[in-house]
Amino acid sequence: MSTWVGFAISFFTIPIITRIFDPDTMGKINMYTTIVNLGMTIVLCGLDQTYTRFYYEGIHGKSSRVIFSYALIATTFVSAVAILIAFPFRERLAYEVVGEGKEIIFWCLAVSIYAMAILRLYNLNYRMRQDCIRFSIQSLLIVMCTKVAYIVCAGWDTTYYSAVLLNSGLVVLLMAVYWFIQKDARVSSGKELVYDKETVRVMLKFGLPLMPASIIAWLNTSISNLLIKEQLTFTALGVYSSALSIASLINLIQAGFNMYWTAFVYENYKKEQKRISAVHNYITYVMVLFGMGILLFQDIIFLLLGESYRSSKSFFAFLLMAPICYTISESTGVGIAIAKKTQLNIVFILGSLIVNVAGCYVLIPRYGSMGAAIASAAAGLVYLVIRSVLGEKYYKCVNSYKKSVTALILMLAACIVNMFFSESSWVRIGSIVLLMIVLTLLYVKEFIKLFKLAAGILQDIGGHLRTFRDKR
């Protein structure tokens, strides 16, 4: 639920933010956030995933509270070392992030990275305890501090400087609050918290190898931002990143899908292969249809944005391709996890990153932000293809490759139509409607079943409403 509400908050604040801040300011704010996320990944050293892995079974008799405390101490130590190493370059680092060599920006980065890493651990504690309410509340507070607070500071200053200061102060305050609220998550007694070399070795052995994959995954989602800032301007970055935020609306389906999919596959992959294959068809149809649906109402969506951000309409469609491909790959790549070949994850993530980086370097100088969007779409397709090939090797999920490929070709056609006719509304809308009809004819069985399901749900809702009305 917190994921859905978080997406909703982000989506509804975008129109406000893009009318308050100019693209140059938004570019600097988004670059700052991007670097904070990288820093958080580095200082955690994979120990967040170690904590979740050994939460129930422990390590050499050490409880989850001891493991959590070790993770806190290690994160604090790594953060301190990172600050010492980076300190001589503080002004240069600040300049690379926001275009100005202010020392205060370096300290904002440092405290934000540390606070977000600690909040990540405390958030995982609620998750592992299956305390859904507190987990959701904390997740939403983090979203409010990192994405909504900018609106508040605009009341007195619309520069990036005030936004960064407020963001840093709020996440540190939130960390301090949860440090006291969740004090039972960590060990409070010095007698219980005794250094155990073997426990630390196991934690680092599990966590450190996960860091490269995490950093590569971060690069894959952030490389376009970094290269747009490097080769173009902060203004171009602000426009691009705002369009990317709107495109993330499609992640609502991915969030809902992932809530049940992994658990369902692990429980039923031996006896429900046909059903799992059917789910692949449904998710492919729904994702592509939803992507086309967003393009159908693109004009209305972009009217909500500030005028200086609307130039992203021409490349917006390409930004939808990557999340569509990532979500579809959750169904085609299940064989990798089933066969316990998780080391293969690095193959499709790295392959996607190489295409993304190469595409950005070649296309951004020539086509600007459009080039970055096309590179992102190409990287998403490569991610899907490689993950599908590897996954299908261990567990067959796709019953018709032709059908799945055709659906993706139709989505690419919608992207091309949107690129050439972004300002010709009727041509674009007519073409996309036609593509949606062709897609539905291709997935007519899935459409009929989904239609019946939706009709049944609406009928049940209507019945409940009539019953409620009669009781009154």
CSV table of C-alpha atoms in Angstrom, one decimal:
chain,number,residue,atom,x,y,z
A,1,MET,CA,0.0,0.0,0.0
A,2,SER,CA,2.8,2.4,0.9
A,3,THR,CA,4.3,2.0,-2.6
A,4,TRP,CA,1.0,2.9,-4.3
A,5,VAL,CA,0.4,5.9,-2.0
A,6,GLY,CA,4.0,7.0,-2.6
A,7,PHE,CA,3.6,6.9,-6.3
A,8,ALA,CA,0.3,8.8,-5.9
A,9,ILE,CA,2.0,11.5,-3.8
A,10,SER,CA,4.9,11.8,-6.3
A,11,PHE,CA,2.5,12.0,-9.3
A,12,PHE,CA,0.3,14.7,-7.8
A,13,THR,CA,3.2,16.8,-6.5
A,14,ILE,CA,4.9,16.9,-10.0
A,15,PRO,CA,2.4,19.5,-11.4
A,16,ILE,CA,3.0,21.7,-8.4
A,17,ILE,CA,6.8,21.4,-8.3
A,18,THR,CA,7.1,22.0,-12.1
A,19,ARG,CA,5.1,25.3,-11.7
A,20,ILE,CA,7.2,26.4,-8.7
A,21,PHE,CA,10.7,25.5,-9.7
A,22,ASP,CA,12.3,26.2,-13.0
A,23,PRO,CA,14.0,23.2,-14.9
A,24,ASP,CA,17.5,24.3,-13.9
A,25,THR,CA,16.6,24.1,-10.2
A,26,MET,CA,14.8,20.8,-10.6
A,27,GLY,CA,17.8,19.4,-12.5
A,28,LYS,CA,20.1,20.3,-9.5
A,29,ILE,CA,17.6,18.9,-7.0
A,30,ASN,CA,17.3,15.6,-8.9
A,31,MET,CA,21.1,15.3,-9.3
A,32,TYR,CA,21.4,15.7,-5.6
A,33,THR,CA,18.8,13.0,-4.9
A,34,THR,CA,20.5,10.7,-7.5
A,35,ILE,CA,23.9,11.0,-5.7
A,36,VAL,CA,22.3,10.5,-2.3
A,37,ASN,CA,20.8,7.2,-3.5
A,38,LEU,CA,24.2,6.0,-4.8
A,39,GLY,CA,25.9,7.0,-1.5
A,40,MET,CA,23.3,5.1,0.5
A,41,THR,CA,24.0,1.9,-1.6
A,42,ILE,CA,27.7,2.2,-1.0
A,43,VAL,CA,27.7,2.8,2.7
A,44,LEU,CA,25.3,0.0,3.4
A,45,CYS,CA,27.7,-2.5,1.8
A,46,GLY,CA,24.9,-4.9,1.1
A,47,LEU,CA,24.3,-5.4,4.8
A,48,ASP,CA,20.6,-4.4,4.5
A,49,GLN,CA,20.1,-7.5,2.4
A,50,THR,CA,22.2,-9.5,4.8
A,51,TYR,CA,19.9,-8.4,7.6
A,52,THR,CA,16.8,-9.6,5.7
A,53,ARG,CA,18.5,-12.9,4.7
A,54,PHE,CA,19.5,-13.9,8.3
A,55,TYR,CA,16.6,-12.2,10.2
A,56,TYR,CA,14.9,-15.5,11.1
A,57,GLU,CA,17.7,-18.0,11.3
A,58,GLY,CA,20.4,-15.8,12.7
A,59,ILE,CA,24.2,-16.3,12.3
A,60,HIS,CA,26.1,-18.6,14.7
A,61,GLY,CA,23.4,-18.2,17.3
A,62,LYS,CA,23.4,-14.4,17.0
A,63,SER,CA,19.9,-12.9,17.1
A,64,SER,CA,18.4,-10.5,14.5
A,65,ARG,CA,18.9,-7.7,17.0
A,66,VAL,CA,22.7,-8.4,17.1
A,67,ILE,CA,22.9,-8.6,13.3
A,68,PHE,CA,20.9,-5.3,13.1
A,69,SER,CA,23.3,-3.7,15.5
A,70,TYR,CA,26.4,-4.9,13.6
A,71,ALA,CA,24.8,-3.4,10.4
A,72,LEU,CA,24.3,-0.1,12.1
A,73,ILE,CA,27.8,0.0,13.4
A,74,ALA,CA,29.3,-1.0,10.0
A,75,THR,CA,27.2,1.6,8.2
A,76,THR,CA,28.3,4.3,10.6
A,77,PHE,CA,32.0,3.3,10.3
A,78,VAL,CA,31.9,3.2,6.5
A,79,SER,CA,30.1,6.5,6.3
A,80,ALA,CA,32.8,8.1,8.6
A,81,VAL,CA,35.6,6.6,6.4
A,82,ALA,CA,33.9,7.8,3.2
A,83,ILE,CA,33.6,11.4,4.6
A,84,LEU,CA,37.3,11.4,5.6
A,85,ILE,CA,38.3,10.2,2.1
A,86,ALA,CA,36.0,12.7,0.3
A,87,PHE,CA,36.7,15.7,2.6
A,88,PRO,CA,39.7,17.0,0.7
A,89,PHE,CA,37.6,17.0,-2.5
A,90,ARG,CA,34.5,18.5,-0.9
A,91,GLU,CA,34.2,21.6,-3.0
A,92,ARG,CA,34.9,19.7,-6.2
A,93,LEU,CA,32.3,17.1,-5.3
A,94,ALA,CA,29.7,19.8,-4.6
A,95,TYR,CA,30.4,21.4,-7.9
A,96,GLU,CA,30.0,18.2,-9.8
A,97,VAL,CA,26.6,17.6,-8.2
A,98,VAL,CA,25.0,21.0,-8.3
A,99,GLY,CA,27.3,23.2,-10.3
A,100,GLU,CA,28.6,25.2,-7.4
A,101,GLY,CA,31.5,24.4,-5.1
A,102,LYS,CA,29.7,25.2,-1.8
A,103,GLU,CA,31.1,23.2,1.2
A,104,ILE,CA,27.6,23.1,2.8
A,105,ILE,CA,26.4,21.0,-0.1
A,106,PHE,CA,29.1,18.4,0.7
A,107,TRP,CA,27.9,18.2,4.3
A,108,CYS,CA,24.3,18.0,3.2
A,109,LEU,CA,25.2,15.0,1.0
A,110,ALA,CA,27.1,13.4,3.8
A,111,VAL,CA,24.4,13.6,6.5
A,112,SER,CA,21.6,12.7,4.0
A,113,ILE,CA,23.4,9.6,2.8
A,114,TYR,CA,24.0,8.4,6.3
A,115,ALA,CA,20.5,9.2,7.5
A,116,MET,CA,18.9,7.5,4.5
A,117,ALA,CA,21.0,4.4,5.0
A,118,ILE,CA,20.0,4.2,8.7
A,119,LEU,CA,16.3,4.8,7.8
A,120,ARG,CA,16.6,2.0,5.2
A,121,LEU,CA,17.7,-0.5,8.0
A,122,TYR,CA,14.9,0.6,10.3
A,123,ASN,CA,12.4,0.4,7.5
A,124,LEU,CA,13.5,-3.2,6.8
A,125,ASN,CA,13.1,-4.0,10.5
A,126,TYR,CA,9.4,-3.1,10.3
A,127,ARG,CA,9.1,-5.1,7.1
A,128,MET,CA,10.7,-8.2,8.5
A,129,ARG,CA,8.5,-8.0,11.6
A,130,GLN,CA,5.6,-7.9,9.2
A,131,ASP,CA,4.4,-4.7,10.8
A,132,CYS,CA,2.6,-3.4,7.7
A,133,ILE,CA,1.1,-0.3,9.3
A,134,ARG,CA,4.4,1.1,10.8
A,135,PHE,CA,6.3,0.1,7.7
A,136,SER,CA,3.8,2.0,5.5
A,137,ILE,CA,3.8,5.1,7.8
A,138,GLN,CA,7.6,5.3,7.8
A,139,SER,CA,7.9,4.8,4.1
A,140,LEU,CA,5.4,7.6,3.5
A,141,LEU,CA,7.2,9.9,5.9
A,142,ILE,CA,10.4,9.3,3.9
A,143,VAL,CA,8.6,10.1,0.7
A,144,MET,CA,7.2,13.3,2.3
A,145,CYS,CA,10.6,14.4,3.5
A,146,THR,CA,12.4,13.7,0.2
A,147,LYS,CA,9.8,14.6,-2.4
A,148,VAL,CA,7.1,16.8,-0.9
A,149,ALA,CA,9.2,19.1,1.4
A,150,TYR,CA,10.5,21.0,-1.6
A,151,ILE,CA,7.0,22.5,-2.0
A,152,VAL,CA,7.1,23.9,1.5
A,153,CYS,CA,10.5,25.6,1.1
A,154,ALA,CA,9.3,27.3,-2.1
A,155,GLY,CA,7.2,29.5,0.2
A,156,TRP,CA,10.3,31.6,1.0
A,157,ASP,CA,12.9,30.5,-1.6
A,158,THR,CA,12.7,28.7,-5.0
A,159,THR,CA,16.4,28.0,-5.4
A,160,TYR,CA,17.8,24.5,-5.1
A,161,TYR,CA,19.9,25.6,-2.1
A,162,SER,CA,16.9,25.9,0.3
A,163,ALA,CA,15.4,22.7,-1.0
A,164,VAL,CA,18.6,20.7,-0.3
A,165,LEU,CA,19.0,22.2,3.2
A,166,LEU,CA,15.4,21.4,4.1
A,167,ASN,CA,15.7,17.9,2.7
A,168,SER,CA,18.9,17.1,4.6
A,169,GLY,CA,17.5,18.5,7.9
A,170,LEU,CA,14.2,16.6,7.6
A,171,VAL,CA,15.8,13.2,6.9
A,172,VAL,CA,18.3,13.6,9.7
A,173,LEU,CA,15.4,14.6,12.1
A,174,LEU,CA,13.4,11.5,10.9
A,175,MET,CA,16.4,9.3,11.5
A,176,ALA,CA,16.7,10.6,15.0
A,177,VAL,CA,13.1,10.1,15.7
A,178,TYR,CA,13.2,6.4,14.5
A,179,TRP,CA,16.5,5.9,16.4
A,180,PHE,CA,14.5,6.3,19.6
A,181,ILE,CA,11.2,4.8,18.4
A,182,GLN,CA,12.8,1.6,17.2
A,183,LYS,CA,15.4,1.2,20.0
A,184,ASP,CA,14.1,-2.4,20.6
A,185,ALA,CA,15.5,-3.3,17.1
A,186,ARG,CA,19.1,-3.0,18.2
A,187,VAL,CA,21.0,-4.3,21.2
A,188,SER,CA,21.2,-1.9,24.1
A,189,SER,CA,23.4,-3.9,26.4
A,190,GLY,CA,27.2,-3.9,25.9
A,191,LYS,CA,27.4,-7.4,27.3
A,192,GLU,CA,25.1,-8.7,24.5
A,193,LEU,CA,26.9,-6.8,21.8
A,194,VAL,CA,30.3,-8.5,21.7
A,195,TYR,CA,32.4,-8.5,18.6
A,196,ASP,CA,32.3,-11.9,16.9
A,197,LYS,CA,34.7,-12.2,14.0
A,198,GLU,CA,32.9,-15.2,12.4
A,199,THR,CA,29.5,-13.4,12.4
A,200,VAL,CA,31.0,-10.3,10.8
A,201,ARG,CA,32.8,-12.5,8.2
A,202,VAL,CA,29.5,-14.2,7.3
A,203,MET,CA,27.7,-10.9,7.0
A,204,LEU,CA,30.4,-9.3,4.8
A,205,LYS,CA,30.7,-12.5,2.7
A,206,PHE,CA,27.0,-12.4,1.9
A,207,GLY,CA,26.6,-8.6,1.7
A,208,LEU,CA,29.7,-7.3,-0.2
A,209,PRO,CA,29.2,-9.4,-3.4
A,210,LEU,CA,25.7,-7.8,-3.7
A,211,MET,CA,27.2,-4.3,-3.9
A,212,PRO,CA,28.4,-4.5,-7.5
A,213,ALA,CA,25.0,-5.6,-8.8
A,214,SER,CA,23.3,-2.8,-6.7
A,215,ILE,CA,25.6,-0.2,-8.1
A,216,ILE,CA,25.2,-1.4,-11.6
A,217,ALA,CA,21.4,-1.3,-11.2
A,218,TRP,CA,21.7,2.2,-9.9
A,219,LEU,CA,23.9,3.2,-12.8
A,220,ASN,CA,21.4,1.7,-15.2
A,221,THR,CA,18.6,3.9,-13.9
A,222,SER,CA,20.8,7.0,-13.4
A,223,ILE,CA,23.3,7.0,-16.2
A,224,SER,CA,21.0,9.1,-18.4
A,225,ASN,CA,20.7,11.8,-15.7
A,226,LEU,CA,24.5,11.9,-15.2
A,227,LEU,CA,25.3,12.1,-18.9
A,228,ILE,CA,22.6,14.7,-19.6
A,229,LYS,CA,24.0,16.9,-16.8
A,230,GLU,CA,27.5,16.3,-18.2
A,231,GLN,CA,26.8,16.8,-21.9
A,232,LEU,CA,23.9,19.2,-21.8
A,233,THR,CA,22.6,21.4,-19.0
A,234,PHE,CA,20.9,21.2,-15.6
A,235,THR,CA,17.8,22.7,-17.4
A,236,ALA,CA,17.7,19.7,-19.8
A,237,LEU,CA,18.2,17.4,-16.8
A,238,GLY,CA,15.2,19.0,-15.0
A,239,VAL,CA,12.9,18.5,-18.0
A,240,TYR,CA,14.1,14.9,-18.6
A,241,SER,CA,13.9,13.8,-14.9
A,242,SER,CA,10.4,15.3,-14.5
A,243,ALA,CA,9.2,13.4,-17.6
A,244,LEU,CA,10.8,10.3,-16.1
A,245,SER,CA,8.9,10.8,-12.9
A,246,ILE,CA,5.6,10.9,-14.8
A,247,ALA,CA,6.6,7.7,-16.7
A,248,SER,CA,7.1,6.0,-13.3
A,249,LEU,CA,3.3,6.0,-13.1
A,250,ILE,CA,3.4,2.8,-15.0
A,251,ASN,CA,5.3,1.2,-12.1
A,252,LEU,CA,2.0,1.1,-10.2
A,253,ILE,CA,1.2,-2.1,-12.1
A,254,GLN,CA,4.7,-3.5,-11.4
A,255,ALA,CA,4.3,-2.8,-7.7
A,256,GLY,CA,0.9,-4.5,-7.5
A,257,PHE,CA,2.2,-7.4,-9.6
A,258,ASN,CA,5.3,-8.0,-7.6
A,259,MET,CA,3.3,-8.1,-4.4
A,260,TYR,CA,2.1,-11.6,-5.1
A,261,TRP,CA,4.1,-12.9,-8.1
A,262,THR,CA,7.3,-14.1,-6.4
A,263,ALA,CA,5.6,-15.9,-3.6
A,264,PHE,CA,3.1,-17.5,-6.1
A,265,VAL,CA,5.9,-18.8,-8.4
A,266,TYR,CA,8.0,-20.3,-5.6
A,267,GLU,CA,4.9,-22.1,-4.2
A,268,ASN,CA,3.4,-23.3,-7.5
A,269,TYR,CA,6.1,-23.6,-10.2
A,270,LYS,CA,6.2,-27.4,-10.1
A,271,LYS,CA,2.4,-27.9,-10.7
A,272,GLU,CA,1.2,-24.6,-12.2
A,273,GLN,CA,3.4,-24.1,-15.3
A,274,LYS,CA,0.4,-23.4,-17.6
A,275,ARG,CA,-1.0,-20.9,-15.2
A,276,ILE,CA,2.3,-19.1,-14.9
A,277,SER,CA,2.6,-19.0,-18.7
A,278,ALA,CA,-0.9,-17.5,-18.8
A,279,VAL,CA,0.1,-14.8,-16.3
A,280,HIS,CA,2.9,-13.8,-18.7
A,281,ASN,CA,0.4,-13.2,-21.4
A,282,TYR,CA,-1.8,-11.1,-19.1
A,283,ILE,CA,1.0,-9.0,-17.8
A,284,THR,CA,2.4,-8.4,-21.3
A,285,TYR,CA,-1.0,-7.3,-22.6
A,286,VAL,CA,-1.9,-5.1,-19.6
A,287,MET,CA,1.5,-3.4,-19.5
A,288,VAL,CA,1.6,-2.5,-23.2
A,289,LEU,CA,-2.1,-1.5,-23.2
A,290,PHE,CA,-1.5,0.7,-20.1
A,291,GLY,CA,1.5,2.3,-21.7
A,292,MET,CA,-0.5,3.1,-24.8
A,293,GLY,CA,-3.3,4.4,-22.6
A,294,ILE,CA,-0.9,6.9,-21.0
A,295,LEU,CA,0.1,8.1,-24.4
A,296,LEU,CA,-3.5,8.4,-25.4
A,297,PHE,CA,-4.1,11.0,-22.6
A,298,GLN,CA,-0.6,12.5,-22.9
A,299,ASP,CA,-1.9,16.0,-23.8
A,300,ILE,CA,-4.0,16.1,-20.6
A,301,ILE,CA,-1.1,14.9,-18.4
A,302,PHE,CA,1.3,17.5,-19.8
A,303,LEU,CA,-1.2,20.3,-19.4
A,304,LEU,CA,-0.7,19.7,-15.6
A,305,LEU,CA,3.0,20.5,-15.9
A,306,GLY,CA,4.7,23.8,-15.9
A,307,GLU,CA,5.0,25.2,-19.5
A,308,SER,CA,8.8,25.0,-19.5
A,309,TYR,CA,8.6,21.2,-18.9
A,310,ARG,CA,6.3,20.3,-21.8
A,311,SER,CA,9.1,19.9,-24.4
A,312,SER,CA,9.5,16.4,-23.1
A,313,LYS,CA,6.3,15.3,-24.9
A,314,SER,CA,8.2,14.1,-28.0
A,315,PHE,CA,10.4,11.6,-26.1
A,316,PHE,CA,8.1,10.8,-23.2
A,317,ALA,CA,6.9,7.5,-24.9
A,318,PHE,CA,10.4,6.1,-24.9
A,319,LEU,CA,10.7,6.5,-21.2
A,320,LEU,CA,7.7,4.1,-20.8
A,321,MET,CA,9.5,1.3,-22.6
A,322,ALA,CA,12.1,0.4,-19.8
A,323,PRO,CA,9.5,-0.1,-17.0
A,324,ILE,CA,7.3,-2.0,-19.3
A,325,CYS,CA,10.2,-4.3,-20.2
A,326,TYR,CA,11.3,-4.7,-16.6
A,327,THR,CA,7.8,-5.7,-15.5
A,328,ILE,CA,7.4,-8.3,-18.3
A,329,SER,CA,10.8,-9.7,-17.5
A,330,GLU,CA,9.5,-10.5,-14.0
A,331,SER,CA,7.4,-13.2,-15.6
A,332,THR,CA,9.9,-14.5,-18.3
A,333,GLY,CA,12.9,-14.6,-16.0
A,334,VAL,CA,11.5,-16.7,-13.1
A,335,GLY,CA,13.6,-19.7,-14.2
A,336,ILE,CA,16.8,-17.9,-12.9
A,337,ALA,CA,15.5,-17.7,-9.3
A,338,ILE,CA,13.9,-21.2,-9.5
A,339,ALA,CA,17.2,-22.7,-10.6
A,340,LYS,CA,19.0,-20.7,-7.9
A,341,LYS,CA,21.3,-19.1,-10.6
A,342,THR,CA,21.0,-15.6,-9.1
A,343,GLN,CA,24.6,-14.9,-10.2
A,344,LEU,CA,23.2,-14.6,-13.7
A,345,ASN,CA,21.4,-11.4,-12.7
A,346,ILE,CA,24.6,-9.5,-13.3
A,347,VAL,CA,24.6,-10.6,-16.9
A,348,PHE,CA,21.3,-9.0,-18.0
A,349,ILE,CA,21.8,-5.9,-15.7
A,350,LEU,CA,25.3,-5.4,-17.1
A,351,GLY,CA,24.2,-6.0,-20.7
A,352,SER,CA,21.5,-3.4,-20.3
A,353,LEU,CA,23.9,-0.9,-18.7
A,354,ILE,CA,26.4,-1.3,-21.6
A,355,VAL,CA,23.7,-0.5,-24.1
A,356,ASN,CA,22.4,2.4,-22.0
A,357,VAL,CA,25.9,4.0,-21.7
A,358,ALA,CA,26.8,3.5,-25.3
A,359,GLY,CA,23.5,4.8,-26.5
A,360,CYS,CA,23.7,7.9,-24.3
A,361,TYR,CA,27.3,8.7,-25.4
A,362,VAL,CA,26.3,8.3,-29.1
A,363,LEU,CA,22.8,9.8,-29.1
A,364,ILE,CA,22.8,12.6,-26.5
A,365,PRO,CA,25.4,14.9,-28.4
A,366,ARG,CA,23.3,14.5,-31.5
A,367,TYR,CA,19.7,14.4,-30.3
A,368,GLY,CA,19.8,15.7,-26.7
A,369,SER,CA,17.3,14.4,-24.2
A,370,MET,CA,15.6,12.5,-27.0
A,371,GLY,CA,18.8,10.4,-27.4
A,372,ALA,CA,18.8,9.6,-23.7
A,373,ALA,CA,15.2,8.4,-23.8
A,374,ILE,CA,15.9,6.2,-26.9
A,375,ALA,CA,19.0,4.7,-25.1
A,376,SER,CA,16.8,4.0,-22.1
A,377,ALA,CA,14.2,2.2,-24.2
A,378,ALA,CA,16.9,0.2,-26.0
A,379,ALA,CA,18.5,-0.8,-22.6
A,380,GLY,CA,15.1,-1.9,-21.4
A,381,LEU,CA,14.6,-4.2,-24.4
A,382,VAL,CA,18.1,-5.7,-24.0
A,383,TYR,CA,17.3,-6.3,-20.3
A,384,LEU,CA,14.1,-8.1,-21.2
A,385,VAL,CA,15.7,-10.2,-24.0
A,386,ILE,CA,18.7,-11.4,-22.0
A,387,ARG,CA,16.7,-12.1,-18.9
A,388,SER,CA,14.1,-14.0,-20.9
A,389,VAL,CA,16.7,-16.1,-22.7
A,390,LEU,CA,18.4,-17.1,-19.5
A,391,GLY,CA,15.1,-17.6,-17.6
A,392,GLU,CA,13.5,-19.7,-20.3
A,393,LYS,CA,16.6,-22.0,-20.3
A,394,TYR,CA,15.6,-23.2,-16.8
A,395,TYR,CA,11.8,-22.8,-16.7
A,396,LYS,CA,9.6,-22.3,-19.8
A,397,CYS,CA,7.1,-19.5,-19.3
A,398,VAL,CA,6.5,-18.0,-22.7
A,399,ASN,CA,4.2,-20.2,-24.9
A,400,SER,CA,4.3,-17.8,-27.9
A,401,TYR,CA,7.4,-15.8,-28.6
A,402,LYS,CA,5.8,-14.3,-31.7
A,403,LYS,CA,2.9,-13.0,-29.7
A,404,SER,CA,5.1,-11.3,-27.1
A,405,VAL,CA,7.5,-9.8,-29.7
A,406,THR,CA,4.6,-8.5,-31.7
A,407,ALA,CA,3.2,-6.7,-28.5
A,408,LEU,CA,6.6,-5.0,-28.0
A,409,ILE,CA,6.8,-4.0,-31.7
A,410,LEU,CA,3.3,-2.4,-31.3
A,411,MET,CA,4.6,-0.4,-28.3
A,412,LEU,CA,7.7,0.7,-30.2
A,413,ALA,CA,5.4,1.8,-33.1
A,414,ALA,CA,3.4,3.9,-30.5
A,415,CYS,CA,6.7,5.5,-29.4
A,416,ILE,CA,7.7,6.4,-32.9
A,417,VAL,CA,4.2,7.8,-33.7
A,418,ASN,CA,4.4,9.9,-30.5
A,419,MET,CA,7.9,11.2,-31.5
A,420,PHE,CA,6.8,12.4,-34.9
A,421,PHE,CA,3.3,13.5,-34.1
A,422,SER,CA,3.6,14.8,-30.5
A,423,GLU,CA,2.1,18.1,-31.5
A,424,SER,CA,-0.5,16.6,-34.0
A,425,SER,CA,-3.0,15.4,-31.4
A,426,TRP,CA,-5.6,13.8,-33.7
A,427,VAL,CA,-3.1,11.9,-35.8
A,428,ARG,CA,-1.3,10.6,-32.7
A,429,ILE,CA,-4.5,9.7,-30.9
A,430,GLY,CA,-6.0,7.9,-34.0
A,431,SER,CA,-2.8,6.0,-34.6
A,432,ILE,CA,-2.5,4.9,-30.9
A,433,VAL,CA,-6.2,3.8,-30.8
A,434,LEU,CA,-5.5,1.7,-33.9
A,435,LEU,CA,-2.5,0.1,-32.3
A,436,MET,CA,-4.5,-0.6,-29.1
A,437,ILE,CA,-7.2,-2.4,-31.2
A,438,VAL,CA,-4.5,-4.5,-33.0
A,439,LEU,CA,-3.0,-5.4,-29.6
A,440,THR,CA,-6.4,-6.4,-28.2
A,441,LEU,CA,-7.1,-8.6,-31.3
A,442,LEU,CA,-3.8,-10.3,-30.7
A,443,TYR,CA,-4.7,-10.9,-27.0
A,444,VAL,CA,-8.4,-11.4,-27.5
A,445,LYS,CA,-8.6,-14.3,-25.1
A,446,GLU,CA,-6.9,-12.3,-22.4
A,447,PHE,CA,-9.1,-9.3,-23.1
A,448,ILE,CA,-12.3,-11.4,-22.8
A,449,LYS,CA,-11.3,-12.9,-19.5
A,450,LEU,CA,-10.2,-9.6,-18.1
A,451,PHE,CA,-13.4,-7.9,-19.3
A,452,LYS,CA,-15.5,-10.6,-17.6
A,453,LEU,CA,-13.5,-10.3,-14.4
A,454,ALA,CA,-13.9,-6.5,-14.4
A,455,ALA,CA,-17.7,-6.8,-15.1
A,456,GLY,CA,-18.0,-9.3,-12.2
A,457,ILE,CA,-16.2,-7.0,-9.8
A,458,LEU,CA,-18.4,-4.0,-10.9
A,459,GLN,CA,-21.5,-6.2,-10.5
A,460,ASP,CA,-20.4,-7.2,-7.0
A,461,ILE,CA,-19.8,-3.5,-6.1
A,462,GLY,CA,-23.2,-2.6,-7.4
A,463,GLY,CA,-24.8,-5.4,-5.4
A,464,HIS,CA,-23.1,-4.2,-2.2
A,465,LEU,CA,-24.2,-0.6,-2.9
A,466,ARG,CA,-27.8,-1.6,-3.4
A,467,THR,CA,-27.8,-3.7,-0.3
A,468,PHE,CA,-26.4,-0.8,1.7
A,469,ARG,CA,-29.1,1.6,0.2
A,470,ASP,CA,-31.9,-0.9,1.0
A,471,LYS,CA,-30.7,-1.2,4.7
A,472,ARG,CA,-30.8,2.6,5.0
